Coordinates of C-alpha atoms in Angstrom, one line a residue:
X1 CA 84.8 156.8 175.0
X2 CA 85.7 157.0 178.7
X3 CA 84.9 155.1 181.8
X4 CA 81.1 155.4 182.8
X5 CA 81.1 157.0 186.1
X6 CA 78.0 155.8 187.8
X7 CA 77.1 154.8 191.2
X8 CA 78.1 151.1 191.9
X9 CA 75.4 148.4 192.5
X10 CA 75.9 145.4 194.7
X11 CA 79.1 144.5 196.3
X12 CA 80.4 140.9 196.0
X13 CA 83.1 139.0 197.9
X14 CA 85.2 136.5 195.9
X15 CA 87.8 134.6 198.2
X16 CA 90.6 132.8 196.7
X17 CA 89.5 129.2 197.9
X18 CA 90.1 125.9 196.1
X19 CA 86.5 126.2 194.5
X20 CA 87.0 129.5 193.2
X21 CA 90.4 129.4 191.6
X22 CA 91.9 127.8 188.5
X23 CA 95.7 127.3 188.5
X24 CA 97.5 128.1 185.3
X25 CA 95.1 128.7 182.6
X26 CA 91.7 130.4 181.2
X27 CA 89.1 128.0 180.1
X28 CA 85.7 129.2 178.3
X29 CA 84.1 125.9 179.7
X30 CA 84.6 126.7 183.3
X31 CA 81.7 127.2 185.6
X32 CA 81.5 130.7 187.0
X33 CA 82.9 131.2 190.6
X34 CA 80.5 134.2 190.8
X35 CA 77.6 135.8 188.9
X36 CA 77.2 139.7 189.0
X37 CA 75.4 142.5 187.1
X38 CA 77.0 145.3 185.0
X39 CA 77.9 147.8 187.5
X40 CA 78.5 145.5 190.4
X41 CA 81.5 145.8 192.7
X42 CA 83.7 142.7 193.5
X43 CA 86.3 142.3 196.1
X44 CA 88.6 139.4 195.1
X45 CA 91.6 137.8 196.6
X46 CA 94.5 137.5 194.1
X47 CA 97.2 135.0 195.3
X48 CA 100.8 134.8 194.1
X49 CA 102.1 131.5 192.8
X50 CA 105.5 132.6 194.3
X51 CA 104.2 132.3 197.9
X52 CA 106.4 129.3 198.5
X53 CA 109.5 131.2 197.9
X54 CA 109.4 132.3 201.6
X55 CA 106.4 130.3 203.0
X56 CA 106.9 131.5 206.7
X57 CA 106.5 135.3 205.1
X58 CA 104.3 134.9 202.2
X59 CA 101.8 132.1 203.2
X60 CA 98.7 132.2 205.7
X61 CA 96.2 129.5 206.3
X62 CA 94.1 130.3 203.4
X63 CA 97.1 130.4 200.9
X64 CA 98.4 127.2 202.4
X65 CA 95.0 125.6 201.6
X66 CA 95.1 126.5 198.1
X67 CA 98.5 124.9 197.5
X68 CA 97.6 121.8 199.5
X69 CA 94.3 121.4 197.6
X70 CA 95.2 121.7 194.0
X71 CA 97.5 119.0 192.9
X72 CA 100.7 119.7 190.8
X73 CA 99.3 118.0 187.7
X74 CA 96.3 120.4 187.8
X75 CA 98.5 123.5 187.6
X76 CA 98.9 123.8 183.9
X77 CA 99.5 124.7 181.0
X78 CA 100.5 128.1 182.7
X79 CA 101.5 128.9 186.3
X80 CA 99.3 131.8 187.7
X81 CA 96.6 131.0 190.5
X82 CA 93.6 132.8 188.7
X83 CA 90.4 133.7 191.0
X84 CA 87.2 133.4 189.1
X85 CA 85.9 133.1 186.6
X86 CA 83.3 135.9 187.1
X87 CA 80.1 135.8 184.9
X88 CA 78.9 139.3 184.0
X89 CA 75.2 139.3 182.9
X90 CA 74.5 140.5 179.4
X91 CA 78.2 140.5 178.3
X92 CA 78.4 139.1 174.7
X93 CA 81.1 138.5 172.1
X94 CA 81.8 142.0 170.6
X95 CA 81.0 143.9 173.7
X96 CA 83.8 145.5 175.9
X97 CA 84.3 144.6 179.5
X98 CA 85.3 147.9 181.5
X99 CA 87.1 146.9 184.7
X100 CA 87.7 149.8 187.0
X101 CA 90.3 149.0 189.6
X102 CA 89.6 150.8 192.8
X103 CA 91.9 149.3 195.4
X104 CA 94.8 146.8 195.6
X105 CA 96.1 146.2 199.2
X106 CA 98.9 143.7 200.0
X107 CA 97.5 140.6 201.9
X108 CA 100.9 140.1 203.8
X109 CA 103.9 142.2 204.2
X110 CA 106.5 140.5 201.9
X111 CA 107.1 139.5 198.2
X112 CA 109.3 137.6 196.1
X113 CA 111.4 138.4 193.0
X114 CA 112.8 135.4 191.0
X115 CA 115.7 135.7 188.5
X116 CA 114.5 132.9 186.6
X117 CA 115.4 130.7 183.8
X118 CA 112.9 132.5 181.4
X119 CA 114.7 135.8 182.5
X120 CA 116.2 138.1 179.7
X121 CA 119.7 137.8 181.0
X122 CA 119.7 134.2 182.5
X123 CA 122.8 133.0 180.5
X124 CA 124.8 136.0 181.3
X125 CA 123.9 135.3 185.0
X126 CA 125.7 131.9 185.0
X127 CA 122.4 130.2 184.2
X128 CA 121.3 130.2 188.0
X129 CA 118.2 131.1 189.7
X130 CA 117.9 133.5 192.5
X131 CA 115.2 134.7 194.9
X132 CA 115.3 137.9 196.5
X133 CA 112.6 138.3 199.3
X134 CA 111.3 142.0 200.0
X135 CA 109.9 143.5 203.0
X136 CA 106.8 145.9 202.6
X137 CA 106.5 149.3 204.5
X138 CA 102.9 150.2 204.2
X139 CA 103.3 153.5 205.9
X140 CA 106.0 154.6 203.3
X141 CA 104.5 152.6 200.3
X142 CA 108.1 151.2 199.5
X143 CA 109.7 147.8 199.5
X144 CA 113.2 146.9 200.6
X145 CA 115.1 143.4 200.0
X146 CA 115.2 141.4 203.2
X147 CA 117.6 138.6 201.9
X148 CA 118.2 136.6 198.7
X149 CA 119.3 133.0 198.1
X150 CA 120.3 130.9 195.0
X151 CA 117.9 128.1 194.0
X152 CA 119.5 124.8 193.3
X153 CA 116.8 123.6 190.7
X154 CA 114.9 125.6 188.0
X155 CA 111.6 126.6 188.9
X156 CA 109.5 124.2 186.7
X157 CA 106.6 123.2 189.1
X158 CA 104.1 126.1 189.8
X159 CA 103.8 126.8 193.4
X160 CA 107.1 125.3 194.6
X161 CA 107.6 125.6 198.2
X162 CA 111.2 126.2 199.6
X163 CA 112.5 125.6 203.1
X164 CA 114.3 128.9 203.5
X165 CA 116.0 127.8 206.7
X166 CA 118.0 125.3 204.7
X167 CA 119.0 128.1 202.0
X168 CA 122.3 130.2 202.3
X169 CA 120.5 133.4 202.6
X170 CA 122.5 136.6 202.1
X171 CA 121.8 140.4 202.5
X172 CA 120.6 142.2 199.3
X173 CA 120.3 145.6 198.1
X174 CA 121.4 147.4 201.1
X175 CA 120.0 151.0 201.3
X176 CA 117.8 150.6 198.4
X177 CA 114.0 151.2 198.8
X178 CA 111.7 150.5 195.8
X179 CA 108.5 152.5 195.3
X180 CA 105.4 150.2 195.6
X181 CA 103.2 149.8 192.5
X182 CA 100.4 147.3 193.4
X183 CA 98.8 146.0 190.1
X184 CA 97.6 142.9 188.6
X185 CA 100.1 141.0 186.0
X186 CA 97.4 138.8 184.8
X187 CA 93.8 139.5 184.4
X188 CA 91.4 139.0 181.5
X189 CA 88.4 137.3 180.1
X190 CA 88.1 133.8 178.6
X191 CA 89.3 133.3 175.0
X192 CA 86.8 131.6 172.5
X193 CA 88.8 128.5 172.0
X194 CA 88.3 124.9 173.3
X195 CA 90.1 123.8 176.3
X196 CA 92.7 125.4 178.6
X197 CA 94.7 128.6 177.4
X198 CA 97.9 129.2 179.1
X199 CA 98.0 132.0 181.7
X200 CA 101.6 132.7 180.7
X201 CA 101.2 134.6 177.3
X202 CA 99.4 138.0 176.9
X203 CA 96.7 138.1 174.2
X204 CA 93.6 139.9 172.9
X205 CA 91.8 138.5 175.9
X206 CA 94.2 140.2 178.3
X207 CA 96.0 137.7 180.2
X208 CA 99.7 138.2 181.3
X209 CA 100.1 141.6 180.1
X210 CA 102.5 142.6 183.2
X211 CA 101.9 146.3 182.7
X212 CA 102.4 147.9 186.2
X213 CA 99.8 150.8 185.4
X214 CA 97.1 148.2 185.7
X215 CA 96.7 149.3 189.4
X216 CA 94.2 151.4 191.4
X217 CA 92.8 154.3 189.6
X218 CA 93.3 152.6 186.2
X219 CA 90.4 151.3 184.1
X220 CA 90.9 148.5 181.6
X221 CA 88.8 147.5 178.6
X222 CA 88.9 143.8 177.6
X223 CA 87.0 142.6 174.4
X224 CA 84.5 140.1 175.3
X225 CA 84.8 136.7 173.9
X226 CA 82.3 134.5 175.1
X227 CA 78.8 135.0 176.7
X228 CA 79.3 136.3 180.3
X229 CA 82.8 137.4 179.6
X230 CA 84.2 135.0 182.4
X231 CA 86.6 137.5 183.9
X232 CA 89.6 136.2 186.1
X233 CA 92.3 138.1 188.1
X234 CA 95.8 136.7 189.3
X235 CA 99.5 137.1 189.3
X236 CA 99.5 140.1 192.0
X237 CA 102.5 142.3 192.0
X238 CA 103.5 145.0 194.6
X239 CA 106.4 146.5 192.0
X240 CA 107.5 146.0 188.6
X241 CA 109.7 147.9 185.9
X242 CA 109.0 147.9 182.4
X243 CA 110.5 145.0 180.8
X244 CA 110.2 142.6 183.9
X245 CA 113.7 141.6 182.7
X246 CA 114.8 139.1 185.4
X247 CA 111.5 137.1 184.8
X248 CA 109.2 138.1 187.6
X249 CA 108.2 141.5 189.4
X250 CA 107.9 141.7 193.3
X251 CA 105.2 138.9 193.6
X252 CA 102.9 139.2 196.5
X253 CA 99.3 138.5 197.2
X254 CA 96.6 141.3 196.9
X255 CA 93.0 142.1 197.9
X256 CA 91.5 143.8 194.9
X257 CA 88.4 145.9 194.8
X258 CA 87.0 146.7 191.1
X259 CA 83.9 147.4 189.5
X260 CA 82.8 145.7 186.2
X261 CA 80.4 147.2 183.3
X262 CA 79.4 145.9 179.9
X263 CA 80.1 148.4 177.3
X264 CA 78.2 148.1 174.0
X265 CA 78.7 151.7 172.8
X266 CA 82.3 151.0 171.3
X267 CA 84.6 148.2 170.3
X268 CA 88.4 147.8 170.3
X269 CA 90.5 144.8 169.2
X270 CA 93.0 144.5 172.1
X271 CA 93.1 145.2 175.8
X272 CA 92.9 149.0 176.3
X273 CA 94.0 151.0 179.4
X274 CA 92.7 154.1 180.6
X275 CA 94.7 155.9 183.5
X276 CA 93.8 159.3 184.9
X277 CA 96.2 160.9 182.5
X278 CA 96.7 158.4 179.6
X279 CA 95.3 156.0 177.0
X280 CA 97.7 153.3 176.6
X281 CA 97.2 150.3 173.9
X282 CA 99.2 146.9 173.9
X283 CA 100.8 144.9 171.1
X284 CA 101.9 141.4 171.4
X285 CA 104.0 139.0 169.5
X286 CA 107.1 136.6 169.8
X287 CA 108.8 139.2 167.8
X288 CA 109.1 142.6 169.4
X289 CA 109.0 144.3 166.1
X290 CA 105.8 142.8 165.2
X291 CA 104.4 143.7 168.7
X292 CA 105.6 147.3 167.9
X293 CA 103.6 147.4 164.7
X294 CA 100.6 145.8 166.2
X295 CA 100.6 148.5 169.0
X296 CA 101.1 151.2 166.5
X297 CA 98.1 150.0 164.2
X298 CA 95.9 149.8 167.7
X299 CA 96.9 153.3 168.7
X300 CA 96.1 154.5 164.9
X301 CA 92.6 152.9 165.6
X302 CA 92.2 154.5 168.8
X303 CA 93.0 158.0 167.2
X304 CA 91.1 157.6 164.1
X305 CA 87.9 155.9 165.5
X306 CA 87.6 157.6 168.9
X307 CA 89.1 160.9 168.5
X308 CA 88.1 161.2 164.9
X309 CA 91.6 162.2 163.3
X310 CA 92.6 161.4 159.9
X311 CA 95.2 158.6 159.4
X312 CA 97.7 161.2 158.2
X313 CA 97.1 163.3 161.3
X314 CA 97.0 160.2 163.7
X315 CA 100.4 159.0 162.3
X316 CA 102.0 162.5 162.8
X317 CA 100.6 162.8 166.3
X318 CA 101.8 159.4 167.3
X319 CA 105.3 160.1 166.2
X320 CA 105.7 163.5 168.2
X321 CA 103.5 162.9 171.2
X322 CA 103.0 158.9 171.8
X323 CA 105.3 157.2 174.0
X324 CA 106.3 153.5 172.9
X325 CA 107.9 151.1 175.5
X326 CA 108.6 147.5 176.3
X327 CA 105.9 146.0 178.6
X328 CA 107.8 142.7 179.2
X329 CA 110.3 140.3 177.4
X330 CA 109.8 137.3 179.4
X331 CA 106.4 135.9 178.8
X332 CA 107.2 133.9 175.4
X333 CA 104.7 136.5 173.6
X334 CA 106.5 139.8 174.4
X335 CA 104.8 143.0 174.8
X336 CA 104.8 146.7 173.6
X337 CA 102.7 149.5 175.1
X338 CA 102.0 152.7 173.6
X339 CA 100.6 155.8 175.6
X340 CA 99.3 159.1 174.9
X341 CA 98.2 161.9 177.0
X342 CA 94.4 162.1 177.3
X343 CA 94.8 166.0 177.7
X344 CA 95.8 166.2 174.1
X345 CA 92.3 165.9 173.2
X346 CA 90.5 168.5 175.7
X347 CA 91.2 171.7 174.0
X348 CA 89.2 173.4 171.1
X349 CA 90.7 173.5 167.7
X350 CA 91.9 176.5 166.4

């Protein structure tokens, strides 16, 4: 089981317009914004819901149109602006949707990090919220802090717009440059449930996984839950560390190019990530200990079913060669990811 490398078919454009986005949720009843065939390429706009943290720097006319057109009451129950859904022909429950991410290009030159009330150390930080605005250097692929300001009111309305001129902006992180890791924090297929499903927690459908490795060159495999898969993308980031401890990454809009393919030749119970060097599985739960066990069991499944190891051999290999880490602790349902080097399986047995 690896990515199927075949020539792409047709290229589709999916702009983030009011007709093509849904704010804060996945929903199996949504009409597709785009219909494609397996093997097609899609160029989609992913817009951050934090553009209003510095509107003069992080909003253009298209982004402002989204914020104007979608009323606050319709930005629920989650927070992320999701572009889609995309209906993939012949995708059926039980299949896997292979999404190979080819490019992730910043739409504008700035991003925002919010130290939020859902952040891991909110109490220890005097229960205040603070925004740090970063400038992108495309030539060096680095970001540096431009300014920061405290927020008087909690971030409770998705898409809040702040008048930075009225804020007490201060210098921040002088002399520090952060490597850019453009990726999608939230992407996935529609869950097979009735009504809206919040975009905030990750799950078996994908959703808000917040793994910075889901960037250009990576391939995600999502378990299809409804006919057509109904795949959506959102929550674009330009950099994030494992844990996402303050509550957000550097949130910035991205233009994303990816190829979709329906896979009927294997199944996996949770979102699976293939990078050029690793296989990465994900475990989720409100309890990190349970998330760790879920990731362990899914890695065991990957090794026994796809690499044909015995359970005993897989258990030993996981202990000596697999790396477990905290993906995020701020999305309600927390995440653990486990990665193992693909190169381990390329040698002949003794």
